[in-house]
Short mmCIF file of C-alpha atoms and ligand atoms in Angstrom, two decimals:
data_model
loop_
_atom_site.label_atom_id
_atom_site.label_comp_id
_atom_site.label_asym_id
_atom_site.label_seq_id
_atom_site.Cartn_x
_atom_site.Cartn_y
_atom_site.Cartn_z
CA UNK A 1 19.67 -31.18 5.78
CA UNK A 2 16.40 -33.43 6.79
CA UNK A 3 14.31 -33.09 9.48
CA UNK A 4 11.85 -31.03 7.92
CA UNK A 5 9.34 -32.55 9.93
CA UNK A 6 10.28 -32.04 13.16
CA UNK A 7 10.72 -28.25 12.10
CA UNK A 8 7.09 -27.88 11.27
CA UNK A 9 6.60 -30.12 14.30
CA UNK A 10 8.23 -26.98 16.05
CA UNK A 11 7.12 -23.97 14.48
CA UNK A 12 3.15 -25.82 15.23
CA UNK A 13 4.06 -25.86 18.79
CA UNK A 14 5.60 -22.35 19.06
CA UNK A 15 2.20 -21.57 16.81
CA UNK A 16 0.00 -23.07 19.62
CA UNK A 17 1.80 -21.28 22.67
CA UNK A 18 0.89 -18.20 20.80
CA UNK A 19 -2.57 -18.50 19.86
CA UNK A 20 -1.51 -18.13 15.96
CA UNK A 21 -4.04 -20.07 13.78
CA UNK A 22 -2.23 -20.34 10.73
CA UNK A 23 1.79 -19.67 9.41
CA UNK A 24 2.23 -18.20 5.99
CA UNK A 25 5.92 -18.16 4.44
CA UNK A 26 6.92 -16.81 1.37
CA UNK A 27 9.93 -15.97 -0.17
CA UNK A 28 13.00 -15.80 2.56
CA UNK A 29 15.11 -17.93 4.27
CA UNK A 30 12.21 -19.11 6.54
CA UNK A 31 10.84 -21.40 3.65
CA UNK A 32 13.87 -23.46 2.76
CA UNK A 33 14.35 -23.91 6.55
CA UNK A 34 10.87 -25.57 6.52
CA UNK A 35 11.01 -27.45 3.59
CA UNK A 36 14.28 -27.76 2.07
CA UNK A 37 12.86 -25.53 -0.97
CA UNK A 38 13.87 -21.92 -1.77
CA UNK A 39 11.54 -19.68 -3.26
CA UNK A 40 12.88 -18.04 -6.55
CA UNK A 41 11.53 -14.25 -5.65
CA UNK A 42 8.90 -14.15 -8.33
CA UNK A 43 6.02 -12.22 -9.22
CA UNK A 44 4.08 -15.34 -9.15
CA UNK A 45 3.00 -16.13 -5.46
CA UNK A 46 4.95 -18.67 -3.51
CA UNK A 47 3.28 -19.61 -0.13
CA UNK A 48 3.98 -22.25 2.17
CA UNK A 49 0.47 -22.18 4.74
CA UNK A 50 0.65 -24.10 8.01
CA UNK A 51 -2.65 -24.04 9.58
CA UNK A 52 -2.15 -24.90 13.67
CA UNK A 53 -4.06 -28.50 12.99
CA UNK A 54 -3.98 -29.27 9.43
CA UNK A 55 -1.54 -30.75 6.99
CA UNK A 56 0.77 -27.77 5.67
CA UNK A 57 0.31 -26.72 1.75
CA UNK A 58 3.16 -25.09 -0.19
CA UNK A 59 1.56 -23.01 -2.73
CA UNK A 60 3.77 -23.12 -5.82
CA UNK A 61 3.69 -21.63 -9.65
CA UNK A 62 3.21 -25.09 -11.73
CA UNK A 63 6.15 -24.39 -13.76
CA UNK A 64 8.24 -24.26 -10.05
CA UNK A 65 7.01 -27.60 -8.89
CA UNK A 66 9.53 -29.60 -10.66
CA UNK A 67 12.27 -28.11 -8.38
CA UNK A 68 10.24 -28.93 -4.82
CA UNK A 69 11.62 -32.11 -3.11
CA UNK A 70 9.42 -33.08 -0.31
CA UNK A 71 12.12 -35.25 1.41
CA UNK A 72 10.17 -36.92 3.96
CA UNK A 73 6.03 -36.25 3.03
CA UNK A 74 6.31 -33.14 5.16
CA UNK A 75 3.98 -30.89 3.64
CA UNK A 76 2.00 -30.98 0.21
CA UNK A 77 2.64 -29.57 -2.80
CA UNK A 78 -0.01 -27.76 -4.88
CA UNK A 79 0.97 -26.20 -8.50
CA UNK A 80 -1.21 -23.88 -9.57
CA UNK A 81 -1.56 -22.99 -13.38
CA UNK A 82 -0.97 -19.52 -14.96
CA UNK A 83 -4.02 -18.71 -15.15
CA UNK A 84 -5.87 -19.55 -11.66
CA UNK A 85 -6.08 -17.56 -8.97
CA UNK A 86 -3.10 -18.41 -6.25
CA UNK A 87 -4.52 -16.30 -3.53
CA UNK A 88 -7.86 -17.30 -3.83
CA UNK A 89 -6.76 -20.50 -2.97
CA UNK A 90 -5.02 -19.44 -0.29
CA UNK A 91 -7.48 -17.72 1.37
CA UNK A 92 -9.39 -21.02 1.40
CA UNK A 93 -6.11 -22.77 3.05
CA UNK A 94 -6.32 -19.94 5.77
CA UNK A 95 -10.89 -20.33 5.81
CA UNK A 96 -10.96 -20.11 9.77
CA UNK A 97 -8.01 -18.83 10.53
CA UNK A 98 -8.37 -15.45 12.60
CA UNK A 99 -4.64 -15.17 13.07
CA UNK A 100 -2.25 -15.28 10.93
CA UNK A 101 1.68 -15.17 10.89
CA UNK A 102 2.73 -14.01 7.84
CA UNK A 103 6.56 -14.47 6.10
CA UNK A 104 8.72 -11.01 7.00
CA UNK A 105 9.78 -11.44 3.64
CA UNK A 106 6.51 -12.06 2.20
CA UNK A 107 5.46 -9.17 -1.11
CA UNK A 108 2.97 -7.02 0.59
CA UNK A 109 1.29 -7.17 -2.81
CA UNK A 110 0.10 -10.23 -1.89
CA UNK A 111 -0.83 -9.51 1.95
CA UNK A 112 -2.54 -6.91 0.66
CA UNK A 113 -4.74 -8.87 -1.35
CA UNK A 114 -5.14 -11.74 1.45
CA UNK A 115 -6.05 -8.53 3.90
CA UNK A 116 -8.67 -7.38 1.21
CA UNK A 117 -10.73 -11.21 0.86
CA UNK A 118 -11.04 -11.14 4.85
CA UNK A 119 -10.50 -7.56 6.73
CA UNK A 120 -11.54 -9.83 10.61
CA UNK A 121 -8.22 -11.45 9.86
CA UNK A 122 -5.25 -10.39 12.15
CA UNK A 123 -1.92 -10.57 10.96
CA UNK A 124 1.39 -10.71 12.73
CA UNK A 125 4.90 -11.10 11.87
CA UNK A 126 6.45 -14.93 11.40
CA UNK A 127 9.63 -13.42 12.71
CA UNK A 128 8.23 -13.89 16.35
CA UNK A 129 7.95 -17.63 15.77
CA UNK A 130 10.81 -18.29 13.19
CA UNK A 131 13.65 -16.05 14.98
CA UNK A 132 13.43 -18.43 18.09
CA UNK A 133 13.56 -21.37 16.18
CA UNK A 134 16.20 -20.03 13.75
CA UNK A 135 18.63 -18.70 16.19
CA UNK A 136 19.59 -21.85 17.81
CA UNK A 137 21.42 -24.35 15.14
CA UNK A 138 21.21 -27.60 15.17
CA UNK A 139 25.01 -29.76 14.89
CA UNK A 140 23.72 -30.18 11.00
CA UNK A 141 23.41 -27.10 10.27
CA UNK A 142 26.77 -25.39 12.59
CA UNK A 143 28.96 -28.12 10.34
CA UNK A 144 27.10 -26.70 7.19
CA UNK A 145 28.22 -23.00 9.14
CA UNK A 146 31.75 -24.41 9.85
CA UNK A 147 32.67 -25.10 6.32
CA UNK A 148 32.02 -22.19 4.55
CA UNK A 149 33.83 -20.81 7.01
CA UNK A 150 36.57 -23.01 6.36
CA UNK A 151 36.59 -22.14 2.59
CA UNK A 152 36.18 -18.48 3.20
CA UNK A 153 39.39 -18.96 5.74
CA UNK A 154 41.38 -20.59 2.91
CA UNK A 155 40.76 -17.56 0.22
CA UNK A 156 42.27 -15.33 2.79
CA UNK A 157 45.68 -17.00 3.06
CA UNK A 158 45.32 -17.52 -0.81
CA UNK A 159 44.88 -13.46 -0.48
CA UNK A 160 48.01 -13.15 1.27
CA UNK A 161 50.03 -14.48 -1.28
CA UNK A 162 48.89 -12.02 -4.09
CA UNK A 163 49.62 -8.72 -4.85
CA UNK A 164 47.45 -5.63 -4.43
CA UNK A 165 49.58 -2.85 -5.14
CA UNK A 166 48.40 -1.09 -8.76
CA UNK A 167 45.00 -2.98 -9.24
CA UNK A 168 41.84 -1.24 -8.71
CA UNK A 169 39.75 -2.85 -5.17
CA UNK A 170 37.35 -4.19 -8.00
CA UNK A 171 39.65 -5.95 -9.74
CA UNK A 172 40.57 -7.77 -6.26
CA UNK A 173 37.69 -8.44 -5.27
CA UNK A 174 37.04 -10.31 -8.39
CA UNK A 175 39.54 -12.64 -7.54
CA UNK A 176 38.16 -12.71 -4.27
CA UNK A 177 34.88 -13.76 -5.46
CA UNK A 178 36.49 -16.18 -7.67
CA UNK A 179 38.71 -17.72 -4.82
CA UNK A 180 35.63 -18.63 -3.14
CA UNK A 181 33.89 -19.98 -5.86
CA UNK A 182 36.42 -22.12 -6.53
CA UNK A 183 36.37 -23.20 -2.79
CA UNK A 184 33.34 -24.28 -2.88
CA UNK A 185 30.77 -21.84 -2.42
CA UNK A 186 27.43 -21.92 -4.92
CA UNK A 187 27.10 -17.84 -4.28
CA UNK A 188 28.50 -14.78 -3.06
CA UNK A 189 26.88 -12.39 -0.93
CA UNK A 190 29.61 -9.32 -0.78
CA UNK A 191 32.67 -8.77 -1.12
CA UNK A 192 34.21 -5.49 0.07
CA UNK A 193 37.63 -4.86 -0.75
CA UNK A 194 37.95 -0.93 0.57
CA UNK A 195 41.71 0.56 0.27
CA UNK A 196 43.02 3.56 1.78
CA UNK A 197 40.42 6.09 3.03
CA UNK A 198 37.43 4.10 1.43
CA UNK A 199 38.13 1.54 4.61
CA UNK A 200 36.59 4.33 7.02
CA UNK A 201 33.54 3.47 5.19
CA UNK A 202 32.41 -0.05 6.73
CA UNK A 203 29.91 -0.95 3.78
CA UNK A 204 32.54 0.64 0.94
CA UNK A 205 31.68 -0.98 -2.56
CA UNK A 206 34.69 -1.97 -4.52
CA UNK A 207 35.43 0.69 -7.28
CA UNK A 208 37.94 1.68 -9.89
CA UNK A 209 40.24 3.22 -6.92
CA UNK A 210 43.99 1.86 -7.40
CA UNK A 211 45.78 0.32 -4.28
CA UNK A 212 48.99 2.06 -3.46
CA UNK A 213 51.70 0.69 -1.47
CA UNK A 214 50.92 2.32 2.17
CA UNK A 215 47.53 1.77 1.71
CA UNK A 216 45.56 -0.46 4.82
CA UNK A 217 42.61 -2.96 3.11
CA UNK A 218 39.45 -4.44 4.38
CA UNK A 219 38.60 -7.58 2.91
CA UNK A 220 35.37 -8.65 3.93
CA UNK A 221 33.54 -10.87 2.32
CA UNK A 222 30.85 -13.91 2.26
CA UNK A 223 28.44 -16.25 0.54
CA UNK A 224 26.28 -19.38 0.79
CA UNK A 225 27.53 -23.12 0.57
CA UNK A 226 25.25 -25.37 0.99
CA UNK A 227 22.98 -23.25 1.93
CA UNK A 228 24.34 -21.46 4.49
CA UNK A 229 26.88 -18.55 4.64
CA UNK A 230 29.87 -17.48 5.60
CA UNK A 231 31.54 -13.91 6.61
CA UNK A 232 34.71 -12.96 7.14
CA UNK A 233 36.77 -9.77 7.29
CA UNK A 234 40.52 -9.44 7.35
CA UNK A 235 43.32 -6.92 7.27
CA UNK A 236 45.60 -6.60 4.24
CA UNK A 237 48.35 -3.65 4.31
CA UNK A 238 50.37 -2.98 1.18
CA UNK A 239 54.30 -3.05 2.28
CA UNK A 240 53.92 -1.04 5.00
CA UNK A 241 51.04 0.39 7.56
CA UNK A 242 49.69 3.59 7.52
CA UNK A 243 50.30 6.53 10.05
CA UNK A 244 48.40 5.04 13.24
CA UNK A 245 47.28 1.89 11.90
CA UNK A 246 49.57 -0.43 14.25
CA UNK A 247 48.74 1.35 17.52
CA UNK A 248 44.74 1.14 16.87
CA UNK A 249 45.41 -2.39 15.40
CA UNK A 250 46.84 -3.98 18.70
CA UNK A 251 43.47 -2.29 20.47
CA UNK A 252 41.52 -3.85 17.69
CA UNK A 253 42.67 -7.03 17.98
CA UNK A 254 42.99 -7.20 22.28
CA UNK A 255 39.46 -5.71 21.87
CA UNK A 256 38.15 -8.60 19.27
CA UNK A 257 39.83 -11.31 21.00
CA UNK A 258 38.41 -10.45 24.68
CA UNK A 259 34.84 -10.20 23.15
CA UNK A 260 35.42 -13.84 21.81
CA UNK A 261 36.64 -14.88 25.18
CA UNK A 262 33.88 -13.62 26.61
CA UNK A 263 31.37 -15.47 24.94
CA UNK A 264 29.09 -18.52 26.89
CA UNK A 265 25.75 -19.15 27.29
CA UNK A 266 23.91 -17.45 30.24
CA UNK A 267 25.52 -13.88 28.92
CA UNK A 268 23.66 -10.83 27.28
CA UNK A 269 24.21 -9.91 23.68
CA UNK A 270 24.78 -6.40 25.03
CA UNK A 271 27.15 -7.83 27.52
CA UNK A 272 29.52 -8.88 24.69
CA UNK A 273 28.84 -5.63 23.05
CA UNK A 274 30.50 -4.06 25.87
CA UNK A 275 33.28 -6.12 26.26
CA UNK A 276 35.24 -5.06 23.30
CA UNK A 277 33.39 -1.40 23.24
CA UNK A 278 35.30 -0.71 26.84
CA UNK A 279 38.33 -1.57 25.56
CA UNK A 280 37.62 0.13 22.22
CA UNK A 281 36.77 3.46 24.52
CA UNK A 282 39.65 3.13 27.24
CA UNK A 283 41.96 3.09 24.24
CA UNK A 284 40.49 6.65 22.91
CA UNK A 285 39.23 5.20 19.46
CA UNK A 286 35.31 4.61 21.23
CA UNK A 287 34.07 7.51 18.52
CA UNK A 288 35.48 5.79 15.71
CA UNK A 289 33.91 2.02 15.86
CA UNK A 290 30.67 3.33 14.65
CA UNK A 291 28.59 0.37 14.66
CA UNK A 292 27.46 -2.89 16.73
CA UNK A 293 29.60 -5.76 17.50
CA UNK A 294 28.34 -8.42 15.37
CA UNK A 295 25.18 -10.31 14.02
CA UNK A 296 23.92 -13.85 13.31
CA UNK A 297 24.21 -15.99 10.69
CA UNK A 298 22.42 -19.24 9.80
CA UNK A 299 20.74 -19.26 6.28
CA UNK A 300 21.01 -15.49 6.00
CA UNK A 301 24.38 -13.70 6.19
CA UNK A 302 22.48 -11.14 8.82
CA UNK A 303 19.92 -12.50 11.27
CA UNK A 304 19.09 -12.98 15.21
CA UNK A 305 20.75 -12.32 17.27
CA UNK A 306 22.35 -9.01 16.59
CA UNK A 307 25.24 -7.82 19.51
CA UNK A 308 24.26 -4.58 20.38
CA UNK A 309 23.89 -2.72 23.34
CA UNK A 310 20.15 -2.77 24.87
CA UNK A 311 19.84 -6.42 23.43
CA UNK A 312 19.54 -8.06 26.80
CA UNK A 313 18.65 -11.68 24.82
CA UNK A 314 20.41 -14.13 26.99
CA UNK A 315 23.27 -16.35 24.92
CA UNK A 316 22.35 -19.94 24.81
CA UNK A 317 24.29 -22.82 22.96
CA UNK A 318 23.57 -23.42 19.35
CA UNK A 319 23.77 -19.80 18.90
CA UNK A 320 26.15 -18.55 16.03
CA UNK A 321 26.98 -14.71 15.33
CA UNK A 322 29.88 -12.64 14.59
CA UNK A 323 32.71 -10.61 16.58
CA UNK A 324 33.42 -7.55 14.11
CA UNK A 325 34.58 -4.38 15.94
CA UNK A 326 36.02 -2.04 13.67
CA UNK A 327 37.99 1.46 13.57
CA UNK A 328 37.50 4.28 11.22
CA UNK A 329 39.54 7.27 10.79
CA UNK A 330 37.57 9.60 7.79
CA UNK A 331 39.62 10.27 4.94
CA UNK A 332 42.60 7.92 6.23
CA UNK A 333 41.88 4.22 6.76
CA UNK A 334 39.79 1.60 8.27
CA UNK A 335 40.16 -1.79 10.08
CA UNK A 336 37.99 -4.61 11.43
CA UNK A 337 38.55 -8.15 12.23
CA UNK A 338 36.11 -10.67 12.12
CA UNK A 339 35.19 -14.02 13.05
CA UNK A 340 32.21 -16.27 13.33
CA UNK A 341 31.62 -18.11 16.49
CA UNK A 342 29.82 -20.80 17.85
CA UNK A 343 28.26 -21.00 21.45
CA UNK A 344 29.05 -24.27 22.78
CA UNK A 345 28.06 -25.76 25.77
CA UNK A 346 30.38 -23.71 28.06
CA UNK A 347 31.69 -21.75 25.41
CA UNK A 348 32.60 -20.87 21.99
CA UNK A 349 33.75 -22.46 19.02
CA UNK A 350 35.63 -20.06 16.25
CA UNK A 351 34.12 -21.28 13.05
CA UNK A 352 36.78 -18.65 11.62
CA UNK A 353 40.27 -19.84 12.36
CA UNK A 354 42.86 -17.51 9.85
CA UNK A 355 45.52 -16.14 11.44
CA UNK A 356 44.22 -12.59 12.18
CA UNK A 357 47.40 -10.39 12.56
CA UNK A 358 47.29 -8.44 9.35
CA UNK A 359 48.45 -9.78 6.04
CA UNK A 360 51.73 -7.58 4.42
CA UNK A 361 51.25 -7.78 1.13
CA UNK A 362 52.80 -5.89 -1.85
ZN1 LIG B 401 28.69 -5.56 7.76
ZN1 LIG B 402 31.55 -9.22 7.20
ZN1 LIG B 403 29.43 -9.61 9.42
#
């Protein structure tokens, strides 16, 4: 991904509009979309400072600096050595600067100290710039989205053909994780595998618990390729569903698939919320989908803008989140389905595209 340039070119304008004298970005997401380079999250300070006029610095341990590409003389790169002071130097970058964005993701060891060499200095969250920026993706970066999707779509039918029955959901997910190494992802993020009555819990980590044949799975899992990530969650039931499960799953899946459809720009995020809540509620099961419809994704698995009711943020194209409703009977089973979409000029792509009935398996 280039354009690095016109990035900062951006972030300096949304800077401007907002009276913000200076941009400070640490470790995060918000630093590779800048400058192609992620932070390693260190001890040592990394700080990327954009001062409104001014060329931007990225403040780097020396023994880092091999590993920063400035691809098209974006920014400058100072190294500093083990045993000078990194935020003294920074506060020199930011000499004039009243107001300061600073990186969400940015140590509060080092705010703190930045706070302490100038107490008239007024600092804000870089989220207000960065989110707007962030949220809408550029064709680059919705292929990047596309094909991890793609691999993480493969790994599921790949899933389908292998048996669950007698291992433990850790042993699974292994080969889940493996799958989608092989497919191409660098790293994984998560990878729930939750069997039987751990499905009712939506963030269930994989343990020693064996799959038995009647038992309903959630597979739900994601990483990064190429820098950006995918997420995907599909059904798996061993031989045969549990007491319920197909009754709640056609609701699941009319509610999922409406929420989709409705889906184009000029919409609320609540509005989408709604769409597959109502459905979720007219069906009786509105107590058991206990969270939010869905959430962005871009360089972080979770980001703006989050589907969930009271979010009146208007949908615009470029925009790229997830459906997810899910149901949750305690102490019986779970079930979500989930798909990444893309808002497209007068709709939505599905970035997700494996077939979404569940997945028999033995
Ligand atoms: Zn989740
Ligand atoms: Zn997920
Ligand atoms: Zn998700």
């Amino acid at each position: 991904m280039s354009d690095f340039s016109d990035r900062i070119g951006n972030v300096k304008a949304a800077m401007a509009d907002r009276n913000v004298d200076a941009l400070c970005v640490s470790v995060g997401s918000d630093l590779p979309y800048l400058t192609g380079y992620r932070a390693m999250p260190l001890e040592r300070v990394t700080m990327l400072v954009i001062p409104s006029n001014g060329r931007p610095v990225l403040v780097v341990p020396g023994l880092e600096a091999p590993r920063v590409d400035v691809v098209d003389g974006a920014f400058d790169v100072y190294g500093w050595a083990e045993s000078d002071d990194p935020i003294a130097y920074i506060d020199q970058l930011l000499h004039g600067a009243t107001s300061v964005a600073m990186g969400d993701e940015t140590w509060s060891r080092f705010v703190l100290q930045l706070q302490e060499r100038n107490t008239a200095r007024d600092f804000t969250p870089a989220s207000e710039l960065m989110a707007a920026l962030r949220i809408r993706k550029s064709p680059l970066e919705i292929e990047a989205l596309r094909n991890a999707a793609h691999t993480v779509d493969a790994v599921v039918d790949e899933m389908a053909q292998v048996r669950f029955s007698g291992r433990t959901e850790r042993d699974v997910s292994r080969e889940v994780i493996d799958r989608t190494i092989a497919g191409g992802h660098e790293t994984m993020d998560f990878w729930i595998v939750a069997s039987g009555p751990n499905g009712a819990s939506p963030h269930h980590e994989p343990g020693d618990r064996v799959i038995e044949s009647g038992d309903a799975v959630v597979v739900d899992f994601g990483g990064y390729q190429n820098g950006y990530c995918s997420d995907t969650t599909r059904m798996f039931v061993v031989d045969r569903p549990p007491h319920g499960f197909d009754d709640a799953f056609e609701v699941l899946q009319a509610a999922q698939a409406a929420a989709v459809e409705a889906v184009r720009p000029g919409v609320t995020a609540a509005s989408i919320d709604a769409v597959a809540r109502d459905l979720i509620v007219e069906a009786g099961y509105g107590e058991l989908f206990i969270h939010r419809l869905g959430h962005g994704i871009g360089m972080d698995t979770h980001e703006h803008p989050y589907l969930v009711e009271g979010n009146d943020l208007v949908i615009e194209p470029g925009m790229v989140f997830s459906i997810e409703p899910g149901i949750y009977v305690p102490d019986d089973w779970g079930m979500r389905i989930e798909d990444i979409i893309a808002v497209t000029d007068d709709g939505v792509e599905r970035l997700n595209r494996s077939d979404r009935s569940y997945r028999v398996v033995s």
